[in-house]
PDB file of C-alpha atoms in Angstrom:
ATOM      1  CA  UNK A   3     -10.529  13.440  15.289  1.00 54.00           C
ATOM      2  CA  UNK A   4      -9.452  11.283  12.573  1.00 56.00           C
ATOM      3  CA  UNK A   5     -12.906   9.335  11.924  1.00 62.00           C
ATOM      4  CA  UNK A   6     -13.828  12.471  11.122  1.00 61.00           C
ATOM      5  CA  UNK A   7     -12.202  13.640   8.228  1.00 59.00           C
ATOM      6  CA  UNK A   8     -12.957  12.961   5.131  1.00 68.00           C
ATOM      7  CA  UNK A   9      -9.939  12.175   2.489  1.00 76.00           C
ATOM      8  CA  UNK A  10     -11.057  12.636  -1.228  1.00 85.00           C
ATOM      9  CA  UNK A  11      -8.297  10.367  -3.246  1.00 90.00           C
ATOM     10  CA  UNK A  12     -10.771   9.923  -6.145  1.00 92.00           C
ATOM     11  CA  UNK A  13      -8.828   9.312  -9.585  1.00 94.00           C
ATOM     12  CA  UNK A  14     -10.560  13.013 -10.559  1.00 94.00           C
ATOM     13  CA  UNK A  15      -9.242  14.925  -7.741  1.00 94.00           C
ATOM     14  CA  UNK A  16      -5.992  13.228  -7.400  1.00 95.00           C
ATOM     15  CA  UNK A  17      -5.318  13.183 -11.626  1.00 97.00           C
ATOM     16  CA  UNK A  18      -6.487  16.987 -11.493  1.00 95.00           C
ATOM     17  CA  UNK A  19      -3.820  17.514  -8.073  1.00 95.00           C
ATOM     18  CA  UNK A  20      -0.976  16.404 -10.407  1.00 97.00           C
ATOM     19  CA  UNK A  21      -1.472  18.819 -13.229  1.00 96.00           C
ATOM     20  CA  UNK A  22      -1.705  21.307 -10.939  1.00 96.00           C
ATOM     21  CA  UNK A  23       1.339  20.332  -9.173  1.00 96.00           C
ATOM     22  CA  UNK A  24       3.158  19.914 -12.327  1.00 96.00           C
ATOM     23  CA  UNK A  25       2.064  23.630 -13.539  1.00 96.00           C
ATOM     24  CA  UNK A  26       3.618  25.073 -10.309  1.00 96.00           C
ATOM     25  CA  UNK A  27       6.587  23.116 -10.549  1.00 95.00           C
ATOM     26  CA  UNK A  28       6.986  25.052 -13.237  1.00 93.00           C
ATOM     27  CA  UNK A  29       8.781  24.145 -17.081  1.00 89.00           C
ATOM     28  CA  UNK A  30      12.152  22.735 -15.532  1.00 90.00           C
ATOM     29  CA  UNK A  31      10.269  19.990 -13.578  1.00 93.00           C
ATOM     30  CA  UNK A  32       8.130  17.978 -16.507  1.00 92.00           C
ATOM     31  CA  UNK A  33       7.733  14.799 -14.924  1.00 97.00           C
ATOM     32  CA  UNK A  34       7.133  14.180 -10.927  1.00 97.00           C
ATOM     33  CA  UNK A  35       9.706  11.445  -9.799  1.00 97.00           C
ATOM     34  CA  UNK A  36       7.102  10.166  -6.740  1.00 97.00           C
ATOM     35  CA  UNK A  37       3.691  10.523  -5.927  1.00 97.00           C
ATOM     36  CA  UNK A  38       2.103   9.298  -3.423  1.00 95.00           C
ATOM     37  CA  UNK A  39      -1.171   8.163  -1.791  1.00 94.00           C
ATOM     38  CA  UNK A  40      -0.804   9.807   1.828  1.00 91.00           C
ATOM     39  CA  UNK A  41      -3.696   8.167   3.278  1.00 90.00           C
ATOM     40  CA  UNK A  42      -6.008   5.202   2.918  1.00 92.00           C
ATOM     41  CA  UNK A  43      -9.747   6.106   1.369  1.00 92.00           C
ATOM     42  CA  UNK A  44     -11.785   3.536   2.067  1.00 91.00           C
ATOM     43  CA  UNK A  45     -14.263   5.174  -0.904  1.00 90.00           C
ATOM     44  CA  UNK A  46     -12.206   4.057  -3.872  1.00 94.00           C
ATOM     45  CA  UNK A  47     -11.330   0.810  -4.917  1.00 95.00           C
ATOM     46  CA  UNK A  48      -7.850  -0.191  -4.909  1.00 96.00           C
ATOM     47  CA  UNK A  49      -7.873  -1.524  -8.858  1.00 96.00           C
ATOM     48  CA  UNK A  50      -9.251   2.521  -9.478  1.00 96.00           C
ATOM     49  CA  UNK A  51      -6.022   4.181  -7.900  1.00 96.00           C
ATOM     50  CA  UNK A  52      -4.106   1.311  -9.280  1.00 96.00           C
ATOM     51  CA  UNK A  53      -5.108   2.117 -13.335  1.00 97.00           C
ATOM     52  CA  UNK A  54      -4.881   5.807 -12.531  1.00 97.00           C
ATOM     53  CA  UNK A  55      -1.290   5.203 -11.568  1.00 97.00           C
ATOM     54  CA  UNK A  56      -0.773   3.247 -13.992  1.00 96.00           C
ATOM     55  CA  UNK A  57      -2.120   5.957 -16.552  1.00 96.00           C
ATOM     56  CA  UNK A  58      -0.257   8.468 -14.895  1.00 97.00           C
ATOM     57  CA  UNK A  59       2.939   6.315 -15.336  1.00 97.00           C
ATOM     58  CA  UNK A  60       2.489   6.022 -19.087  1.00 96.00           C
ATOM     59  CA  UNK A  61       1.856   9.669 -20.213  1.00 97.00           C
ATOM     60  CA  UNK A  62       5.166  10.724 -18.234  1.00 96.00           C
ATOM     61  CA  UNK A  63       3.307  12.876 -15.472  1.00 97.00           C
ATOM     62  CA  UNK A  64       4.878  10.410 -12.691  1.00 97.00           C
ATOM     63  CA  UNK A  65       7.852   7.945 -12.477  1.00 97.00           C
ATOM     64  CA  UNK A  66       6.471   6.005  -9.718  1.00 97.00           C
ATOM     65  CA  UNK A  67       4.036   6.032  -7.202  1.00 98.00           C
ATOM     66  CA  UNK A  68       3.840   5.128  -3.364  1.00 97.00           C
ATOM     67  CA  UNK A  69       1.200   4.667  -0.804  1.00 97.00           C
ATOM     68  CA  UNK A  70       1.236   5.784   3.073  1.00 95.00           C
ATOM     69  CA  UNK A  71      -0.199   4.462   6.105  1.00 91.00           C
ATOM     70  CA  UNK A  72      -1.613   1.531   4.478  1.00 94.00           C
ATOM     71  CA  UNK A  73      -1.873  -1.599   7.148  1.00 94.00           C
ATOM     72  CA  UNK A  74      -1.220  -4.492   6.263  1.00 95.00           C
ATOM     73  CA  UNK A  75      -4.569  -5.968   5.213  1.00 96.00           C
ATOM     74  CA  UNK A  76      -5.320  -2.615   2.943  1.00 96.00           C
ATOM     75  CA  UNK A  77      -1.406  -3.199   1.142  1.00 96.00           C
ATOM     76  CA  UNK A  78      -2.116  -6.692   0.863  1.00 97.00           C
ATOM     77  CA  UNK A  79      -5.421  -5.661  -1.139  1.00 97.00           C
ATOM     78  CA  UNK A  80      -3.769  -3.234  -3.128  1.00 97.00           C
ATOM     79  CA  UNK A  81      -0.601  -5.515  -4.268  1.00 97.00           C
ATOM     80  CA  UNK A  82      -3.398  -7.784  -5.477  1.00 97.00           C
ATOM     81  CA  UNK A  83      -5.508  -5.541  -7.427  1.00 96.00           C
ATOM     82  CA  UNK A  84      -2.220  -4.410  -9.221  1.00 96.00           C
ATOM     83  CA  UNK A  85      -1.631  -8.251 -10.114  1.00 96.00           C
ATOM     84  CA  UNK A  86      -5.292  -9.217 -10.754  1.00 95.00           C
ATOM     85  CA  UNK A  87      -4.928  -6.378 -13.584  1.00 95.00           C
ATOM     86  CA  UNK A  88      -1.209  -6.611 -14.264  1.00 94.00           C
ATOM     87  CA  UNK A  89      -0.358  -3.210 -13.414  1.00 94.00           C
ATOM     88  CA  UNK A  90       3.415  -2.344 -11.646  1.00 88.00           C
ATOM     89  CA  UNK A  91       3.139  -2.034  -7.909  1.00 93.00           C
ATOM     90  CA  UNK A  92       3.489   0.691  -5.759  1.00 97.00           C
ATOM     91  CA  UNK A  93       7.205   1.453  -5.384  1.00 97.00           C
ATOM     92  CA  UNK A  94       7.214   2.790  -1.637  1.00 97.00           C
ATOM     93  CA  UNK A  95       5.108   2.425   1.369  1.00 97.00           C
ATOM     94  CA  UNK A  96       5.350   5.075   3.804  1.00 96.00           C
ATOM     95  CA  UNK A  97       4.079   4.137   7.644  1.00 93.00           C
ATOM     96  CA  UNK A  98       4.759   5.253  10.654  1.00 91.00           C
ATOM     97  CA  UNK A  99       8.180   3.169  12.039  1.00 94.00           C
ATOM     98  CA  UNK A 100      10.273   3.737  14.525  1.00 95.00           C
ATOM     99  CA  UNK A 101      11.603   1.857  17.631  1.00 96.00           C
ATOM    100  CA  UNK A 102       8.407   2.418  19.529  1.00 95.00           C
ATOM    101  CA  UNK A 103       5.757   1.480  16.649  1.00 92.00           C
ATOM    102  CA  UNK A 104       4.832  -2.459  16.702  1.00 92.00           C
ATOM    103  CA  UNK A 105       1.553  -1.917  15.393  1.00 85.00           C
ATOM    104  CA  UNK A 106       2.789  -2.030  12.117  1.00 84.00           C
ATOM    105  CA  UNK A 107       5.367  -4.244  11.836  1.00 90.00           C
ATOM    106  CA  UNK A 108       3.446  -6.974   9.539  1.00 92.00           C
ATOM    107  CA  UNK A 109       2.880  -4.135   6.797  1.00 92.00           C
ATOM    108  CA  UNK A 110       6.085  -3.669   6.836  1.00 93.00           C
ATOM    109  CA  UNK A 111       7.407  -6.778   6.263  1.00 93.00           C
ATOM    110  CA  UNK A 112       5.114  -7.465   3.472  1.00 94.00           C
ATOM    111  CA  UNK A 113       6.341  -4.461   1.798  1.00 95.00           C
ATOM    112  CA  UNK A 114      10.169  -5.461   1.911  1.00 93.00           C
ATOM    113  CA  UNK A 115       9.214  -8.576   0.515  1.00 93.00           C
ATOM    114  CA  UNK A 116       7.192  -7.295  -2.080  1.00 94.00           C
ATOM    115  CA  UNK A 117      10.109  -4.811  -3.098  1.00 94.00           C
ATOM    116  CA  UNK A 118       9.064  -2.312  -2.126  1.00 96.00           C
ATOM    117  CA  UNK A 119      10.831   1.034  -0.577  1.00 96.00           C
ATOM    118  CA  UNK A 120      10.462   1.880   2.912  1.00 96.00           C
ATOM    119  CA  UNK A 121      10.094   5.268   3.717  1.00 96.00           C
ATOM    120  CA  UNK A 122      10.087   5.650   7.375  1.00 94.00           C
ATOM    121  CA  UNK A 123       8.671   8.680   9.114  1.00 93.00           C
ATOM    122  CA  UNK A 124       8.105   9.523  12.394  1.00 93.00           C
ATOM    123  CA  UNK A 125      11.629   7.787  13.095  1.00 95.00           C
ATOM    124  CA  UNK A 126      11.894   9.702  16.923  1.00 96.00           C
ATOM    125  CA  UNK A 127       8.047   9.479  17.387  1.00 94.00           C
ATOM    126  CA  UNK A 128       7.334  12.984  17.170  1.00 90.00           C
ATOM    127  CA  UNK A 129      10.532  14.110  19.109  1.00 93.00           C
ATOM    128  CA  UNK A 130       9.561  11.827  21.907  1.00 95.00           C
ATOM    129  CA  UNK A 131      12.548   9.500  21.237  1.00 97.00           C
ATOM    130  CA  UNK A 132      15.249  12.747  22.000  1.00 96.00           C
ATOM    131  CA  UNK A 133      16.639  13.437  25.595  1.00 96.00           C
ATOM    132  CA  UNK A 134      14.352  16.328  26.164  1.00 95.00           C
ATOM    133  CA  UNK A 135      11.211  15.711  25.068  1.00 95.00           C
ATOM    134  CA  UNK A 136      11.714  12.148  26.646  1.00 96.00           C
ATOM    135  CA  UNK A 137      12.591  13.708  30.027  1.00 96.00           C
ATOM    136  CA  UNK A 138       9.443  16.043  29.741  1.00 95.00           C
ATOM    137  CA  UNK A 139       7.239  12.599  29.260  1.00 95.00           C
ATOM    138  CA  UNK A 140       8.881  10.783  32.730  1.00 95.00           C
ATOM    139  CA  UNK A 141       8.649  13.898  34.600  1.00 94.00           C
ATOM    140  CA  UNK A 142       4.864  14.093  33.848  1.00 92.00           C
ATOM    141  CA  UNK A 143       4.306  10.785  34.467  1.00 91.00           C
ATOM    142  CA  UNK A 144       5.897  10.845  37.490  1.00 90.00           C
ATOM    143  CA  UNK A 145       4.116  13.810  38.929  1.00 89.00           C
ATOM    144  CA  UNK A 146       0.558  11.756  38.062  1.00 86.00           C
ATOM    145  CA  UNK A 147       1.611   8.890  40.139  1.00 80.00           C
ATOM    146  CA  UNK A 148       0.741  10.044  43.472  1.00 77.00           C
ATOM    147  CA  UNK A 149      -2.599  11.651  42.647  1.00 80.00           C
ATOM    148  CA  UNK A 150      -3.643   9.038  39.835  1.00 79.00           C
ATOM    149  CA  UNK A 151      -7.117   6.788  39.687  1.00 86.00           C
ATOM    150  CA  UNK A 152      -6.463   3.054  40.143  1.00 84.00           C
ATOM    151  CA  UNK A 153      -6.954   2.837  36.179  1.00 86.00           C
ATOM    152  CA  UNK A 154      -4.261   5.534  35.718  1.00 86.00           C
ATOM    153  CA  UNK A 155      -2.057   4.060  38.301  1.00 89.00           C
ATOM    154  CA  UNK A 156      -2.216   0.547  35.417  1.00 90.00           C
ATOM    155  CA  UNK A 157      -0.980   2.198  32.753  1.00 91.00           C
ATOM    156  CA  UNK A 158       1.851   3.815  34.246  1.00 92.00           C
ATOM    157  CA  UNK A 159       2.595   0.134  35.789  1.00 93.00           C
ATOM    158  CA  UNK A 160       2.310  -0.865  32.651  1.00 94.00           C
ATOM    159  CA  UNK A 161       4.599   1.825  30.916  1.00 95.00           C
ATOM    160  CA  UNK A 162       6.947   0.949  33.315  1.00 95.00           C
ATOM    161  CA  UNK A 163       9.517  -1.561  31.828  1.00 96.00           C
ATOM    162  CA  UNK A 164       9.318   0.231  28.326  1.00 97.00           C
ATOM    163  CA  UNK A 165      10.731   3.692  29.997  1.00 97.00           C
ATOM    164  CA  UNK A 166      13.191   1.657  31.767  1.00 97.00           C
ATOM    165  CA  UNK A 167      14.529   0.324  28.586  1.00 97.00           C
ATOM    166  CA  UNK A 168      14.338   3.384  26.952  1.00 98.00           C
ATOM    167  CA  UNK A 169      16.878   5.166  29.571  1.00 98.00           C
ATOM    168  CA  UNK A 170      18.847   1.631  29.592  1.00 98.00           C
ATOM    169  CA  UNK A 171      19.570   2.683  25.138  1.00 98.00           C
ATOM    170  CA  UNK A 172      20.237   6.306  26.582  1.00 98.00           C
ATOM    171  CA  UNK A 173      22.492   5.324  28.922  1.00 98.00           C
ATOM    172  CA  UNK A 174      23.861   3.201  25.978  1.00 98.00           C
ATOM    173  CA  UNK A 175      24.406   5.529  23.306  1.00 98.00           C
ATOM    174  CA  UNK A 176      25.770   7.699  25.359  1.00 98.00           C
ATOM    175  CA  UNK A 177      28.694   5.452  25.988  1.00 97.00           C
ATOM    176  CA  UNK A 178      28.992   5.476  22.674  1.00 97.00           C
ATOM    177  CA  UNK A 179      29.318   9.311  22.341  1.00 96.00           C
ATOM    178  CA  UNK A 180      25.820   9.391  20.417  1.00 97.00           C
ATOM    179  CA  UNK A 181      22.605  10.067  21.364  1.00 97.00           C
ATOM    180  CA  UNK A 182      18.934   8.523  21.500  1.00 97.00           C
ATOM    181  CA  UNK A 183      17.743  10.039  18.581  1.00 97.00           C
ATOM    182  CA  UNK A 184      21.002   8.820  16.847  1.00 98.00           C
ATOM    183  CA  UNK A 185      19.887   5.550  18.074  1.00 98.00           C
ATOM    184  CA  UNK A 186      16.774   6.049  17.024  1.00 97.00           C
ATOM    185  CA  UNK A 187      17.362   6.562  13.224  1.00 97.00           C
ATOM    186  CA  UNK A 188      20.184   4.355  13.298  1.00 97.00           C
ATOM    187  CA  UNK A 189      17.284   1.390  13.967  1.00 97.00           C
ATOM    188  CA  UNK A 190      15.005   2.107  11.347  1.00 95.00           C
ATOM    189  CA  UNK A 191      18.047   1.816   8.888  1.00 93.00           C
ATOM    190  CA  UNK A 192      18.810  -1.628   9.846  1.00 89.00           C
ATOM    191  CA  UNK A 193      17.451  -3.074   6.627  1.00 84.00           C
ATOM    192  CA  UNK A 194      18.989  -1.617   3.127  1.00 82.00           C
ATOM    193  CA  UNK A 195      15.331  -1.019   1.745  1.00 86.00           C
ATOM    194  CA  UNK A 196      14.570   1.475   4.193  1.00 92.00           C
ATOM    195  CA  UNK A 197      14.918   5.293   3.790  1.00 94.00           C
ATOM    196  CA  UNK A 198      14.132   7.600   6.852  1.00 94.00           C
ATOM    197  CA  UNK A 199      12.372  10.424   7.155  1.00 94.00           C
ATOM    198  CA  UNK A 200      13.353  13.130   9.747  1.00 91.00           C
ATOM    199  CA  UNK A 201      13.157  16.892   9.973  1.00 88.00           C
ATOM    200  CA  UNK A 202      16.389  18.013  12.158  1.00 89.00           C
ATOM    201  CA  UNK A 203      15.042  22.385  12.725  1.00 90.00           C
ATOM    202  CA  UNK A 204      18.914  22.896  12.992  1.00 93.00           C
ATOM    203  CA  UNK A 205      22.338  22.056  11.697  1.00 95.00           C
ATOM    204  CA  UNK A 206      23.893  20.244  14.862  1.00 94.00           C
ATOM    205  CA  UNK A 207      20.293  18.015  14.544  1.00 94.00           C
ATOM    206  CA  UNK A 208      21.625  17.679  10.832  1.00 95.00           C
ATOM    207  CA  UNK A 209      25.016  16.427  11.506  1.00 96.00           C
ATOM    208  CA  UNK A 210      23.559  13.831  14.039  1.00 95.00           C
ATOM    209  CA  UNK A 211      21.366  12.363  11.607  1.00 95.00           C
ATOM    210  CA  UNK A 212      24.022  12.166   9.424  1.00 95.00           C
ATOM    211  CA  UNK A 213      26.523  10.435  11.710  1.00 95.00           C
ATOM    212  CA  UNK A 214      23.784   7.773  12.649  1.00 95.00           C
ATOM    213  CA  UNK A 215      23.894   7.143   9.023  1.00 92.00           C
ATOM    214  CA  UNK A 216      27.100   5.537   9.972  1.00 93.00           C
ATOM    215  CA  UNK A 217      26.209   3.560  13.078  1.00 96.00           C
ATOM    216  CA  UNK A 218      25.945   0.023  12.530  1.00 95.00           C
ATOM    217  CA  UNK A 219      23.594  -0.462  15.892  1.00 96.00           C
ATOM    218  CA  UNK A 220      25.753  -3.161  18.031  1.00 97.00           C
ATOM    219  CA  UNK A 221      24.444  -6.454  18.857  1.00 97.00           C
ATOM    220  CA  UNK A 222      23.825  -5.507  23.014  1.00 97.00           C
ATOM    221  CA  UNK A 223      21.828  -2.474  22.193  1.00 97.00           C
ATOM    222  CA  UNK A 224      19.394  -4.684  19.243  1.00 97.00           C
ATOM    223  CA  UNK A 225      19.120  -6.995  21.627  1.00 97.00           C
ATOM    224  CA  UNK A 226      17.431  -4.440  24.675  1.00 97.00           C
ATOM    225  CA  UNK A 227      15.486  -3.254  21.432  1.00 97.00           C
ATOM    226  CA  UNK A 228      14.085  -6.109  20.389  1.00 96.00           C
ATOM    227  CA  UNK A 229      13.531  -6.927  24.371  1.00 96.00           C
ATOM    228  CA  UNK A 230      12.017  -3.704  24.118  1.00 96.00           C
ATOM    229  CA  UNK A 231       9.771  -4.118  21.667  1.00 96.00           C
ATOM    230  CA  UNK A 232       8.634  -7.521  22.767  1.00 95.00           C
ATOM    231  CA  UNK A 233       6.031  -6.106  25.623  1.00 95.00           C
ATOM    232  CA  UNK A 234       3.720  -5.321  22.928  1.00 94.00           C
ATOM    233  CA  UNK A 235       1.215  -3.312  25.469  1.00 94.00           C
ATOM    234  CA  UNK A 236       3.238  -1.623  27.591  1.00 95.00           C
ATOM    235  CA  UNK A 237       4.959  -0.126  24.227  1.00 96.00           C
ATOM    236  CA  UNK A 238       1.972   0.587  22.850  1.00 94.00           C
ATOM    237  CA  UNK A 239       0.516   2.323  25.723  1.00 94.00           C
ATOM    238  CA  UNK A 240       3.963   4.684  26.339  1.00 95.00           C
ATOM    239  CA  UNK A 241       4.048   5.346  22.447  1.00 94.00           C
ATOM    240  CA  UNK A 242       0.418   6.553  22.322  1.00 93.00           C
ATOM    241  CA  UNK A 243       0.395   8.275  25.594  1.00 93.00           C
ATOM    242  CA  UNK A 244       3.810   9.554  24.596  1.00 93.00           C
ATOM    243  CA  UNK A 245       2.294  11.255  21.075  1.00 90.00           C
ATOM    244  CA  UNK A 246      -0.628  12.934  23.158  1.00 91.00           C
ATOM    245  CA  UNK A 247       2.066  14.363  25.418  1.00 92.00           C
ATOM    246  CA  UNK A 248       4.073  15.724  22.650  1.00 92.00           C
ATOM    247  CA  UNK A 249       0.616  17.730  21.225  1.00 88.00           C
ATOM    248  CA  UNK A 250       0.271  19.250  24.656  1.00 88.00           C
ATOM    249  CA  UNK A 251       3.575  20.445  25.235  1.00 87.00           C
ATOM    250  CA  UNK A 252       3.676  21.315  21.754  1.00 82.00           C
ATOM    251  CA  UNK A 253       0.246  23.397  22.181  1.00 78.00           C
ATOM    252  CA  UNK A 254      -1.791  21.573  19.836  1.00 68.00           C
TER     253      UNK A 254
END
């Protein structure tokens, strides 16, 4: 449960996490190129990480430094602390992005106009956006449909158009001799300030997400995307409902 947790990112712990990280990196790592703030602690004030960066930055412990899951209100808050004291800003923001995420879209954007690096992760949603995992989702929800409660039988009305779409891009890249994961990564690199982050367990998973390196996403596909994406609910519904799947069948 995340409201649970509690994340220490206090300038202490997190200046005392970098020596230590430096000291295991050993003697032919002096300097870290990027560190970064994986989560947002509501505890300290965005003008203390800010100066500890900053610090950090100076005595040659860190070249730059990043932030990760930040919305757009708490980057927004941050990028003015850092000019209110004229410190450098963050140089990457990390948030979940792929084609399914919409939630996040505004932080995003402020981000790439601030100049900062996007580092996408989660680009196939937790292996939801590949073939098999996708398959495993629609079979589920199919077998609920029959013996569903009026509220469940909404939400899979709801889901509806999004999974249609979704097989629509498989069908797609298919035709193209790729795949939806392909697809997938091929989206988030649309925009030149983006990097993605994805974890292929395999080499044939490797080569794919190199080749989508190389697909320039045609203009009928961005469009179903961005038709896609549009039906802000129903995406958000299948994408959350989508991630608790992927836990189950994952075991955890």
């Amino acid at each position: 449960d995340a409201s649970k947790r509690h994340y220490n990112t206090g300038p202490e712990r997190i200046r005392r996490q970098v020596d230590n990280s430096l000291r295991v990196l050993g003697d032919e790592v002096s300097i870290i190129d990027l560190y970064q703030l994986h989560v947002y602690d509501p505890e300290v004030p965005h003008e203390a990480h800010a100066e500890l960066m900053s610090e950090l930055v100076e005595e040659e412990k860190i070249r730059a430094w990043g932030v990760s899951n930040y919305s757009n209100q708490q980057l927004t808050d941050l990028l003015r602390a850092c000019d209110e004291r004229g410190l450098d800003h963050p140089a990457t923001s990390q948030p979940f992005h792929n084609i399914l995420s919409v939630k996040g879209t505004s932080a995003i954007t402020l981000a790439q106009k601030a100049g900062m690096v996007v580092l996408a992760h989660s680009p196939l949603l937790k292996s939801a956006l590949t073939e098999r995992r996708f398959a495993e989702i629609t079979d589920f929800i199919t077998s609920r449909q029959e013996k569903s409660s009026d509220e469940e039988q909404g939400v899979i009305v709801a889901m509806q158009p999004t999974i249609e779409r979704l097989q629509r891009l498989i069908e797609m890249a298919h035709g193209r001799e790729r795949n939806l994961p392909q697809l997938a990564i091929a989206w988030t690199l649309q925009d030149s300030h983006t990097i993605t982050l994805t974890t292929p367990t395999n080499p044939t998973y490797l080569a794919e997400a190199l080749d989508a390196l190389e697909w320039k996403l045609e203009s009928d596909i961005t469009e179903v995307i961005d038709e896609l994406r549009t039906d802000v609910a129903g995406v958000e519904l299948f994408s959350d409902n989508a991630h608790r799947l992927v836990r189950s069948f994952r075991g955890y």
